[in-house]
Amino acid sequence: MAEENQQSDYVTLVSNDGFEFKVQRSAACIAGAIKKMLDPSNNFVEARENRCHFESINGIVLEKVCEYLYYAEKHKDAKDVPDMDLPPELCLELLMAADFLNC
Amino acid sequence: MRYGQGINGDDVDFESVWKTLDTAFTQIHDHNASSLSYEELYRFAYRLVLKKQGEKLYDKVKAFESTWLREKIRPQILGKLSPSLQSAPQDGVGAGAAATTNERREAGEKFLREVKDSWQNHVVCMNMLADVLMYMDRVYCTDNRKPNIYATAMNLFRDCNLFSPTGSDPRSPSVLGVLNGVILDQIQMERAGDVIDKSIIKSCIYMLDGLYESNSESSEQKLYSTSFEQDFLNVSREFYRDEGEKLLRESDAGGYCERTMARLKEEQYRCRTMLSDTTTPKIEKVVEEELIKNKIQEVIEMESGVRFMIDNERLEELGLVYQLEARVDEKKSELTKAIQLRVVEMGTAVNEAATTTAVPGQLPPEQAPKDAEAPANKPGNPQTAAAIKWVADVLELKDKFDAILNHSFQKDTGVAAALTRSFSEFINSAAFTRASEFISLFIDDNMKKGIRDKTETEIDQVLLKAITLVRYVQNKDMFEGYYKKHLTKRLLQKKSLSMDVEKDMVSRMKIELGHQFTQKMEGMFKDMNTSDDLTRNYQDYLQSTGSEDPKRVGLDMMVLTSMTWPPLGEDNEKKFIFPSEIDRLRKSFEKFYGEKHSGRKLTWLPHLGTADMRVRFGKMHEVNIPTYGMVILLLFNDVPSGEYLSYEEIQAKTNMPDADLIRNLQQIAVSKKTQFLKKEPMGREVNPSDKFCVNEKFQSKFLKLKVGIITNNNRVETDQEKRETEDKMEQHRGITVEAAIVRIMKSRKQLSHQQLILDTLDQVKAQFKPDVNMIKKRIESLIDREYLERLEESNPPAYKYLA
């Protein structure tokens, strides 16, 4: 099973209100917590199912998080990257999610 | 904003949350984590930290790990401890008490495997825990400067397991002690030839390398270096000390070296594959000290030691000795000492062999030089043969040691210099004073016969060897003297096979010994050349002046600069009466020469010349004969057949010195092949009372005859001749020293005694090694002659130059 996991390019991130986001594994692993979560050597349930359920993050925030993950991956090696556009009303929640996910 | 409100805002009940985590951790340690949700555990830990419960959580986790390690793991490890293992480390090498090696090895492997497994499990579990507790590490530990949970747990493993006593008695050896002991025991088994499981040991070592003595993680504090490595080195030192003794007793020097080399490789390999690279230099040092440094002298002096190896051409073994000693002593002093000793020993033997045969007592009277041409490879007499043999032996010795140097000692410059010193030592030893003479004779022999039929490269080799030997000679002036003497004879008698080789040799000496050394010799070559030209010009001159007459005697002369050539014999021109034909010739040439070079004085040296003449005894013979011999024969032209000339008459008519007259008469009146005269009475010796007449019955089947000159061969000097040479040398040295002193004082004006001696030694050392006493005497003599003056009030004593 572990081998299967390694091969899958996409993982599913699930919000506490039931939204599912299929995200490229490489992008998802930008977040430190998600990376550990999916680490096949630890073999937690998330790693086996390629599915991460976040009890503390809602769909709107998670969507923005996913957007950020892709954005971050795209500009991984670039310098002088312009800031990502964030709606001010989400700022606080995004901040807490970032702290939680270590990204 | 980390501690803000919102989705994580609710208060948490620590106990209930911890309970969940506690269960989950237990599952993780039981390898039963696949049903756990990382997100959940992470979220719990996250919230506890967020709610400022970080410290509590941290301590709880620590307590959990301690309990786990103490209660689950430690008993497992102790369970694999059999009594044989506990005894092994204390007893050290090979004394496993009751247990056989085999049992001990297996028990040891079990124990090591258990340690290794529990360690590896611990690492895996702690990685998972650390991942789950990532937020705690990130926030709580960083803020409060605590080591992260992973490092803490590693230290717990050390404290709860490795540092714990093996028995109930707290003073019983710790697990770590036993572990070290077991690993060492296994290594000893491997040294003794057993096969052990290296991977287990490697894992255990890896563990020790990853742990630290205390909680501060400095690299010197690694458990590997603080506990294991030192034990390892101590045990190894003891082992190799014993092994060294054993090897000395049981094997020969070559075997010892091979074994030591193998041991070194083995230890290097062991460090690479099982232990740590940082240990390699340390264990090498142990082996080097125990097996090499403390033993090499004994090895070298063994019966099968260096001396044996040299004598039996054991190049490989010598190479081993060299490599081994090079590891501990940059100068290789022991080996060098042994080699030098052997060189001097063998050299002295060569010297003695040469001295016993070579010192000529009395010259063999017949010493037939006219045969000298025929047996080309046999030098004229046994003494010369001994001289040449001495050179050959020395060269052989040199070749032998050069081969050893190149093959075994990697052309080490230090050893090479030592070899040079040793060769120089025996060649110049006070007990053997003929080196210069012998070397010169060797070159002489080669110039006259040796290089015949040789290719250019071979000749080159011979010259090179000769030069090598010359380099060793300390008293270069002595060699110069002999070489000039021998060269003179070769040139005057035209015995050299090739002038090119002669010149080559001299130019080599010039490179080696300097311009001054060869100046005279080059002058000699130059004289030879100008003489050839002069002979030709003289002939042209005769033709042009029309003084050609059929009865004229041809002249082929050599004009030698008196300063350049060594003394060529006493000047008896005044007394000697030239026959009229020859005297005319002499005058004619003197006239010719005087026209060309006014102001030069020619001195004739008839005793060195030869003449070609025709004699008729039944048939015509062409005879090559010394000038003196010719003169004697010419006298008989005027004597009616059958009449005698007495010795005294001959002497009165020629005014020839007695010695020369006797020698020449012996050749033409006694020697059978050229017995042109008859002596009355018959007999070998020529006495002043003898009478001579033409030997009418003389016949020979050869058209060409050669009357030899007795003294024409270069040979070893008799003791008396040698003393004369040395006396002359001594005089010459005195002059050289005086010249040096004056040169120095002239430029310095004033100089202390000590400094003057040093400078003088320095100036003349290229030519010879002077005696300090001689220098002192020379200074005295210069003071007497008012070249120098003592500075009265000076202390230390000093001199002043008087212009």
PDB file of N, CA, C and O in Angstrom, chain B residues 646-707:
ATOM      1  N   SER B 646     132.038  -1.842 -24.389  1.00  0.00           N
ATOM      2  CA  SER B 646     131.747  -2.142 -22.990  1.00  0.00           C
ATOM      3  C   SER B 646     130.664  -1.205 -22.472  1.00  0.00           C
ATOM      4  O   SER B 646     130.350  -0.182 -23.092  1.00  0.00           O
ATOM      5  N   TYR B 647     130.097  -1.615 -21.369  1.00  0.00           N
ATOM      6  CA  TYR B 647     129.057  -0.803 -20.742  1.00  0.00           C
ATOM      7  C   TYR B 647     129.560   0.618 -20.516  1.00  0.00           C
ATOM      8  O   TYR B 647     128.883   1.585 -20.812  1.00  0.00           O
ATOM      9  N   GLU B 648     130.793   0.684 -20.019  1.00  0.00           N
ATOM     10  CA  GLU B 648     131.326   2.009 -19.722  1.00  0.00           C
ATOM     11  C   GLU B 648     131.474   2.858 -20.971  1.00  0.00           C
ATOM     12  O   GLU B 648     131.197   4.058 -20.961  1.00  0.00           O
ATOM     13  N   GLU B 649     131.891   2.177 -22.057  1.00  0.00           N
ATOM     14  CA  GLU B 649     132.042   2.941 -23.295  1.00  0.00           C
ATOM     15  C   GLU B 649     130.698   3.511 -23.737  1.00  0.00           C
ATOM     16  O   GLU B 649     130.599   4.666 -24.133  1.00  0.00           O
ATOM     17  N   ILE B 650     129.709   2.651 -23.655  1.00  0.00           N
ATOM     18  CA  ILE B 650     128.384   3.115 -24.076  1.00  0.00           C
ATOM     19  C   ILE B 650     127.970   4.302 -23.238  1.00  0.00           C
ATOM     20  O   ILE B 650     127.520   5.327 -23.756  1.00  0.00           O
ATOM     21  N   GLN B 651     128.220   4.160 -21.969  1.00  0.00           N
ATOM     22  CA  GLN B 651     127.767   5.255 -21.092  1.00  0.00           C
ATOM     23  C   GLN B 651     128.554   6.540 -21.387  1.00  0.00           C
ATOM     24  O   GLN B 651     127.977   7.627 -21.402  1.00  0.00           O
ATOM     25  N   ALA B 652     129.825   6.378 -21.630  1.00  0.00           N
ATOM     26  CA  ALA B 652     130.638   7.557 -21.892  1.00  0.00           C
ATOM     27  C   ALA B 652     130.182   8.246 -23.162  1.00  0.00           C
ATOM     28  O   ALA B 652     130.185   9.470 -23.266  1.00  0.00           O
ATOM     29  N   LYS B 653     129.784   7.445 -24.161  1.00  0.00           N
ATOM     30  CA  LYS B 653     129.401   8.048 -25.430  1.00  0.00           C
ATOM     31  C   LYS B 653     128.018   8.697 -25.400  1.00  0.00           C
ATOM     32  O   LYS B 653     127.708   9.539 -26.238  1.00  0.00           O
ATOM     33  N   THR B 654     127.199   8.232 -24.485  1.00  0.00           N
ATOM     34  CA  THR B 654     125.843   8.767 -24.488  1.00  0.00           C
ATOM     35  C   THR B 654     125.556   9.638 -23.276  1.00  0.00           C
ATOM     36  O   THR B 654     124.654  10.450 -23.295  1.00  0.00           O
ATOM     37  N   ASN B 655     126.282   9.361 -22.205  1.00  0.00           N
ATOM     38  CA  ASN B 655     126.017  10.068 -20.955  1.00  0.00           C
ATOM     39  C   ASN B 655     124.610   9.790 -20.432  1.00  0.00           C
ATOM     40  O   ASN B 655     123.930  10.642 -19.902  1.00  0.00           O
ATOM     41  N   MET B 656     124.160   8.575 -20.693  1.00  0.00           N
ATOM     42  CA  MET B 656     122.797   8.195 -20.293  1.00  0.00           C
ATOM     43  C   MET B 656     122.793   7.847 -18.814  1.00  0.00           C
ATOM     44  O   MET B 656     123.753   7.294 -18.306  1.00  0.00           O
ATOM     45  N   PRO B 657     121.726   8.156 -18.106  1.00  0.00           N
ATOM     46  CA  PRO B 657     121.638   7.749 -16.694  1.00  0.00           C
ATOM     47  C   PRO B 657     121.685   6.233 -16.575  1.00  0.00           C
ATOM     48  O   PRO B 657     121.150   5.526 -17.435  1.00  0.00           O
ATOM     49  N   ASP B 658     122.287   5.761 -15.507  1.00  0.00           N
ATOM     50  CA  ASP B 658     122.473   4.315 -15.322  1.00  0.00           C
ATOM     51  C   ASP B 658     121.174   3.539 -15.444  1.00  0.00           C
ATOM     52  O   ASP B 658     121.110   2.527 -16.146  1.00  0.00           O
ATOM     53  N   ALA B 659     120.164   3.990 -14.765  1.00  0.00           N
ATOM     54  CA  ALA B 659     118.914   3.227 -14.727  1.00  0.00           C
ATOM     55  C   ALA B 659     118.361   3.039 -16.133  1.00  0.00           C
ATOM     56  O   ALA B 659     117.973   1.933 -16.509  1.00  0.00           O
ATOM     57  N   ASP B 660     118.353   4.108 -16.907  1.00  0.00           N
ATOM     58  CA  ASP B 660     117.825   4.017 -18.260  1.00  0.00           C
ATOM     59  C   ASP B 660     118.679   3.124 -19.123  1.00  0.00           C
ATOM     60  O   ASP B 660     118.175   2.311 -19.899  1.00  0.00           O
ATOM     61  N   LEU B 661     119.962   3.275 -18.968  1.00  0.00           N
ATOM     62  CA  LEU B 661     120.877   2.478 -19.772  1.00  0.00           C
ATOM     63  C   LEU B 661     120.665   0.992 -19.498  1.00  0.00           C
ATOM     64  O   LEU B 661     120.537   0.185 -20.418  1.00  0.00           O
ATOM     65  N   ILE B 662     120.579   0.636 -18.230  1.00  0.00           N
ATOM     66  CA  ILE B 662     120.399  -0.777 -17.873  1.00  0.00           C
ATOM     67  C   ILE B 662     119.102  -1.308 -18.438  1.00  0.00           C
ATOM     68  O   ILE B 662     119.036  -2.379 -19.048  1.00  0.00           O
ATOM     69  N   ARG B 663     118.058  -0.534 -18.266  1.00  0.00           N
ATOM     70  CA  ARG B 663     116.752  -0.985 -18.753  1.00  0.00           C
ATOM     71  C   ARG B 663     116.768  -1.222 -20.247  1.00  0.00           C
ATOM     72  O   ARG B 663     116.300  -2.237 -20.750  1.00  0.00           O
ATOM     73  N   ASN B 664     117.335  -0.272 -20.969  1.00  0.00           N
ATOM     74  CA  ASN B 664     117.323  -0.397 -22.426  1.00  0.00           C
ATOM     75  C   ASN B 664     118.222  -1.532 -22.901  1.00  0.00           C
ATOM     76  O   ASN B 664     117.881  -2.251 -23.839  1.00  0.00           O
ATOM     77  N   LEU B 665     119.340  -1.659 -22.247  1.00  0.00           N
ATOM     78  CA  LEU B 665     120.231  -2.770 -22.625  1.00  0.00           C
ATOM     79  C   LEU B 665     119.557  -4.104 -22.374  1.00  0.00           C
ATOM     80  O   LEU B 665     119.688  -5.035 -23.150  1.00  0.00           O
ATOM     81  N   GLN B 666     118.805  -4.141 -21.273  1.00  0.00           N
ATOM     82  CA  GLN B 666     118.102  -5.384 -20.991  1.00  0.00           C
ATOM     83  C   GLN B 666     117.161  -5.735 -22.139  1.00  0.00           C
ATOM     84  O   GLN B 666     117.070  -6.885 -22.552  1.00  0.00           O
ATOM     85  N   GLN B 667     116.497  -4.731 -22.647  1.00  0.00           N
ATOM     86  CA  GLN B 667     115.538  -4.984 -23.716  1.00  0.00           C
ATOM     87  C   GLN B 667     116.218  -5.453 -24.990  1.00  0.00           C
ATOM     88  O   GLN B 667     115.748  -6.372 -25.646  1.00  0.00           O
ATOM     89  N   ILE B 668     117.304  -4.823 -25.355  1.00  0.00           N
ATOM     90  CA  ILE B 668     117.887  -5.160 -26.653  1.00  0.00           C
ATOM     91  C   ILE B 668     118.987  -6.189 -26.570  1.00  0.00           C
ATOM     92  O   ILE B 668     119.441  -6.693 -27.579  1.00  0.00           O
ATOM     93  N   ALA B 669     119.398  -6.554 -25.356  1.00  0.00           N
ATOM     94  CA  ALA B 669     120.482  -7.532 -25.283  1.00  0.00           C
ATOM     95  C   ALA B 669     120.090  -8.791 -24.520  1.00  0.00           C
ATOM     96  O   ALA B 669     120.754  -9.800 -24.596  1.00  0.00           O
ATOM     97  N   VAL B 670     119.009  -8.737 -23.759  1.00  0.00           N
ATOM     98  CA  VAL B 670     118.626  -9.916 -22.982  1.00  0.00           C
ATOM     99  C   VAL B 670     117.311 -10.490 -23.492  1.00  0.00           C
ATOM    100  O   VAL B 670     117.200 -11.673 -23.749  1.00  0.00           O
ATOM    101  N   SER B 671     116.306  -9.614 -23.655  1.00  0.00           N
ATOM    102  CA  SER B 671     114.978 -10.082 -24.059  1.00  0.00           C
ATOM    103  C   SER B 671     115.057 -10.815 -25.395  1.00  0.00           C
ATOM    104  O   SER B 671     115.592 -10.286 -26.381  1.00  0.00           O
ATOM    105  N   LYS B 672     114.581 -12.040 -25.454  1.00  0.00           N
ATOM    106  CA  LYS B 672     114.803 -12.918 -26.610  1.00  0.00           C
ATOM    107  C   LYS B 672     114.223 -12.360 -27.896  1.00  0.00           C
ATOM    108  O   LYS B 672     114.806 -12.482 -28.957  1.00  0.00           O
ATOM    109  N   LYS B 673     113.074 -11.757 -27.802  1.00  0.00           N
ATOM    110  CA  LYS B 673     112.382 -11.360 -29.032  1.00  0.00           C
ATOM    111  C   LYS B 673     113.090 -10.217 -29.743  1.00  0.00           C
ATOM    112  O   LYS B 673     112.914 -10.026 -30.935  1.00  0.00           O
ATOM    113  N   THR B 674     113.809  -9.420 -28.973  1.00  0.00           N
ATOM    114  CA  THR B 674     114.482  -8.273 -29.600  1.00  0.00           C
ATOM    115  C   THR B 674     115.942  -8.261 -29.200  1.00  0.00           C
ATOM    116  O   THR B 674     116.501  -7.245 -28.817  1.00  0.00           O
ATOM    117  N   GLN B 675     116.561  -9.415 -29.317  1.00  0.00           N
ATOM    118  CA  GLN B 675     117.954  -9.497 -28.869  1.00  0.00           C
ATOM    119  C   GLN B 675     118.884  -9.102 -30.008  1.00  0.00           C
ATOM    120  O   GLN B 675     119.483  -9.927 -30.676  1.00  0.00           O
ATOM    121  N   PHE B 676     118.975  -7.791 -30.204  1.00  0.00           N
ATOM    122  CA  PHE B 676     119.826  -7.296 -31.285  1.00  0.00           C
ATOM    123  C   PHE B 676     121.297  -7.364 -30.905  1.00  0.00           C
ATOM    124  O   PHE B 676     122.163  -7.419 -31.745  1.00  0.00           O
ATOM    125  N   LEU B 677     121.584  -7.331 -29.604  1.00  0.00           N
ATOM    126  CA  LEU B 677     122.981  -7.332 -29.152  1.00  0.00           C
ATOM    127  C   LEU B 677     123.279  -8.600 -28.373  1.00  0.00           C
ATOM    128  O   LEU B 677     122.362  -9.234 -27.844  1.00  0.00           O
ATOM    129  N   LYS B 678     124.527  -8.926 -28.337  1.00  0.00           N
ATOM    130  CA  LYS B 678     124.950 -10.061 -27.535  1.00  0.00           C
ATOM    131  C   LYS B 678     125.700  -9.528 -26.337  1.00  0.00           C
ATOM    132  O   LYS B 678     126.455  -8.573 -26.441  1.00  0.00           O
ATOM    133  N   LYS B 679     125.418 -10.142 -25.188  1.00  0.00           N
ATOM    134  CA  LYS B 679     126.046  -9.623 -23.986  1.00  0.00           C
ATOM    135  C   LYS B 679     127.118 -10.597 -23.536  1.00  0.00           C
ATOM    136  O   LYS B 679     126.957 -11.819 -23.634  1.00  0.00           O
ATOM    137  N   GLU B 680     128.162 -10.089 -23.061  1.00  0.00           N
ATOM    138  CA  GLU B 680     129.267 -10.934 -22.574  1.00  0.00           C
ATOM    139  C   GLU B 680     129.569 -10.514 -21.140  1.00  0.00           C
ATOM    140  O   GLU B 680     129.852  -9.331 -20.903  1.00  0.00           O
ATOM    141  N   PRO B 681     129.506 -11.271 -20.133  1.00  0.00           N
ATOM    142  CA  PRO B 681     128.993 -12.662 -20.155  1.00  0.00           C
ATOM    143  C   PRO B 681     127.465 -12.684 -20.267  1.00  0.00           C
ATOM    144  O   PRO B 681     126.820 -11.696 -19.983  1.00  0.00           O
ATOM    145  N   MET B 682     126.956 -13.863 -20.630  1.00  0.00           N
ATOM    146  CA  MET B 682     125.513 -14.042 -20.727  1.00  0.00           C
ATOM    147  C   MET B 682     124.903 -13.945 -19.332  1.00  0.00           C
ATOM    148  O   MET B 682     125.556 -14.192 -18.338  1.00  0.00           O
ATOM    149  N   GLY B 683     123.651 -13.626 -19.280  1.00  0.00           N
ATOM    150  CA  GLY B 683     122.977 -13.560 -17.964  1.00  0.00           C
ATOM    151  C   GLY B 683     121.830 -12.570 -18.017  1.00  0.00           C
ATOM    152  O   GLY B 683     121.746 -11.739 -18.932  1.00  0.00           O
ATOM    153  N   ARG B 684     120.992 -12.675 -17.062  1.00  0.00           N
ATOM    154  CA  ARG B 684     119.776 -11.837 -17.072  1.00  0.00           C
ATOM    155  C   ARG B 684     120.085 -10.390 -16.687  1.00  0.00           C
ATOM    156  O   ARG B 684     119.538  -9.470 -17.248  1.00  0.00           O
ATOM    157  N   GLU B 685     120.995 -10.280 -15.702  1.00  0.00           N
ATOM    158  CA  GLU B 685     121.248  -8.925 -15.209  1.00  0.00           C
ATOM    159  C   GLU B 685     122.287  -8.218 -16.071  1.00  0.00           C
ATOM    160  O   GLU B 685     123.189  -8.836 -16.607  1.00  0.00           O
ATOM    161  N   VAL B 686     122.082  -6.915 -16.192  1.00  0.00           N
ATOM    162  CA  VAL B 686     123.081  -6.102 -16.902  1.00  0.00           C
ATOM    163  C   VAL B 686     123.971  -5.449 -15.859  1.00  0.00           C
ATOM    164  O   VAL B 686     123.476  -4.773 -14.955  1.00  0.00           O
ATOM    165  N   ASN B 687     125.282  -5.696 -15.953  1.00  0.00           N
ATOM    166  CA  ASN B 687     126.206  -5.126 -14.980  1.00  0.00           C
ATOM    167  C   ASN B 687     127.185  -4.193 -15.680  1.00  0.00           C
ATOM    168  O   ASN B 687     127.461  -4.341 -16.864  1.00  0.00           O
ATOM    169  N   PRO B 688     127.718  -3.250 -14.923  1.00  0.00           N
ATOM    170  CA  PRO B 688     128.657  -2.277 -15.510  1.00  0.00           C
ATOM    171  C   PRO B 688     129.886  -2.930 -16.137  1.00  0.00           C
ATOM    172  O   PRO B 688     130.568  -2.306 -16.945  1.00  0.00           O
ATOM    173  N   SER B 689     130.161  -4.176 -15.760  1.00  0.00           N
ATOM    174  CA  SER B 689     131.357  -4.825 -16.314  1.00  0.00           C
ATOM    175  C   SER B 689     131.073  -5.545 -17.629  1.00  0.00           C
ATOM    176  O   SER B 689     131.963  -6.142 -18.213  1.00  0.00           O
ATOM    177  N   ASP B 690     129.828  -5.521 -18.089  1.00  0.00           N
ATOM    178  CA  ASP B 690     129.461  -6.281 -19.281  1.00  0.00           C
ATOM    179  C   ASP B 690     129.996  -5.646 -20.558  1.00  0.00           C
ATOM    180  O   ASP B 690     130.284  -4.453 -20.614  1.00  0.00           O
ATOM    181  N   LYS B 691     130.096  -6.533 -21.583  1.00  0.00           N
ATOM    182  CA  LYS B 691     130.461  -6.042 -22.913  1.00  0.00           C
ATOM    183  C   LYS B 691     129.366  -6.465 -23.885  1.00  0.00           C
ATOM    184  O   LYS B 691     128.704  -7.466 -23.700  1.00  0.00           O
ATOM    185  N   PHE B 692     129.234  -5.695 -24.969  1.00  0.00           N
ATOM    186  CA  PHE B 692     128.160  -5.985 -25.923  1.00  0.00           C
ATOM    187  C   PHE B 692     128.695  -5.977 -27.337  1.00  0.00           C
ATOM    188  O   PHE B 692     129.603  -5.222 -27.676  1.00  0.00           O
ATOM    189  N   CYS B 693     128.146  -6.884 -28.184  1.00  0.00           N
ATOM    190  CA  CYS B 693     128.425  -6.784 -29.614  1.00  0.00           C
ATOM    191  C   CYS B 693     127.155  -7.095 -30.384  1.00  0.00           C
ATOM    192  O   CYS B 693     126.175  -7.553 -29.802  1.00  0.00           O
ATOM    193  N   VAL B 694     127.152  -6.805 -31.676  1.00  0.00           N
ATOM    194  CA  VAL B 694     125.940  -7.040 -32.468  1.00  0.00           C
ATOM    195  C   VAL B 694     125.673  -8.537 -32.538  1.00  0.00           C
ATOM    196  O   VAL B 694     126.569  -9.331 -32.778  1.00  0.00           O
ATOM    197  N   ASN B 695     124.452  -8.891 -32.313  1.00  0.00           N
ATOM    198  CA  ASN B 695     124.072 -10.299 -32.362  1.00  0.00           C
ATOM    199  C   ASN B 695     123.774 -10.667 -33.799  1.00  0.00           C
ATOM    200  O   ASN B 695     122.655 -10.527 -34.294  1.00  0.00           O
ATOM    201  N   GLU B 696     124.810 -11.164 -34.526  1.00  0.00           N
ATOM    202  CA  GLU B 696     124.669 -11.412 -35.961  1.00  0.00           C
ATOM    203  C   GLU B 696     123.613 -12.460 -36.251  1.00  0.00           C
ATOM    204  O   GLU B 696     123.001 -12.495 -37.307  1.00  0.00           O
ATOM    205  N   LYS B 697     123.417 -13.344 -35.273  1.00  0.00           N
ATOM    206  CA  LYS B 697     122.539 -14.477 -35.580  1.00  0.00           C
ATOM    207  C   LYS B 697     121.073 -14.154 -35.315  1.00  0.00           C
ATOM    208  O   LYS B 697     120.219 -15.018 -35.464  1.00  0.00           O
ATOM    209  N   PHE B 698     120.824 -12.900 -34.900  1.00  0.00           N
ATOM    210  CA  PHE B 698     119.433 -12.601 -34.537  1.00  0.00           C
ATOM    211  C   PHE B 698     118.504 -12.801 -35.725  1.00  0.00           C
ATOM    212  O   PHE B 698     118.790 -12.399 -36.843  1.00  0.00           O
ATOM    213  N   GLN B 699     117.443 -13.502 -35.500  1.00  0.00           N
ATOM    214  CA  GLN B 699     116.393 -13.523 -36.522  1.00  0.00           C
ATOM    215  C   GLN B 699     115.021 -13.594 -35.853  1.00  0.00           C
ATOM    216  O   GLN B 699     114.869 -14.079 -34.755  1.00  0.00           O
ATOM    217  N   SER B 700     114.070 -13.064 -36.612  1.00  0.00           N
ATOM    218  CA  SER B 700     112.702 -13.064 -36.104  1.00  0.00           C
ATOM    219  C   SER B 700     111.784 -13.186 -37.289  1.00  0.00           C
ATOM    220  O   SER B 700     112.088 -12.710 -38.375  1.00  0.00           O
ATOM    221  N   LYS B 701     110.666 -13.917 -37.083  1.00  0.00           N
ATOM    222  CA  LYS B 701     109.768 -14.095 -38.230  1.00  0.00           C
ATOM    223  C   LYS B 701     108.910 -12.859 -38.451  1.00  0.00           C
ATOM    224  O   LYS B 701     108.247 -12.731 -39.464  1.00  0.00           O
ATOM    225  N   PHE B 702     108.907 -11.929 -37.497  1.00  0.00           N
ATOM    226  CA  PHE B 702     108.079 -10.719 -37.660  1.00  0.00           C
ATOM    227  C   PHE B 702     108.855  -9.660 -38.402  1.00  0.00           C
ATOM    228  O   PHE B 702     110.059  -9.490 -38.180  1.00  0.00           O
ATOM    229  N   LEU B 703     108.135  -8.962 -39.288  1.00  0.00           N
ATOM    230  CA  LEU B 703     108.769  -7.848 -39.972  1.00  0.00           C
ATOM    231  C   LEU B 703     108.873  -6.657 -39.047  1.00  0.00           C
ATOM    232  O   LEU B 703     109.839  -5.930 -39.042  1.00  0.00           O
ATOM    233  N   LYS B 704     107.803  -6.473 -38.271  1.00  0.00           N
ATOM    234  CA  LYS B 704     107.789  -5.333 -37.359  1.00  0.00           C
ATOM    235  C   LYS B 704     108.068  -5.810 -35.947  1.00  0.00           C
ATOM    236  O   LYS B 704     107.471  -6.776 -35.491  1.00  0.00           O
ATOM    237  N   LEU B 705     108.947  -5.120 -35.303  1.00  0.00           N
ATOM    238  CA  LEU B 705     109.278  -5.478 -33.927  1.00  0.00           C
ATOM    239  C   LEU B 705     109.059  -4.276 -33.038  1.00  0.00           C
ATOM    240  O   LEU B 705     109.148  -3.123 -33.493  1.00  0.00           O
ATOM    241  N   LYS B 706     108.785  -4.576 -31.782  1.00  0.00           N
ATOM    242  CA  LYS B 706     108.587  -3.464 -30.862  1.00  0.00           C
ATOM    243  C   LYS B 706     109.414  -3.705 -29.616  1.00  0.00           C
ATOM    244  O   LYS B 706     109.331  -4.763 -28.994  1.00  0.00           O
ATOM    245  N   VAL B 707     110.247  -2.738 -29.312  1.00  0.00           N
ATOM    246  CA  VAL B 707     111.006  -2.833 -28.077  1.00  0.00           C
ATOM    247  C   VAL B 707     110.243  -2.042 -27.019  1.00  0.00           C
ATOM    248  O   VAL B 707     110.048  -0.845 -27.153  1.00  0.00           O
TER     249      VAL B 707
END
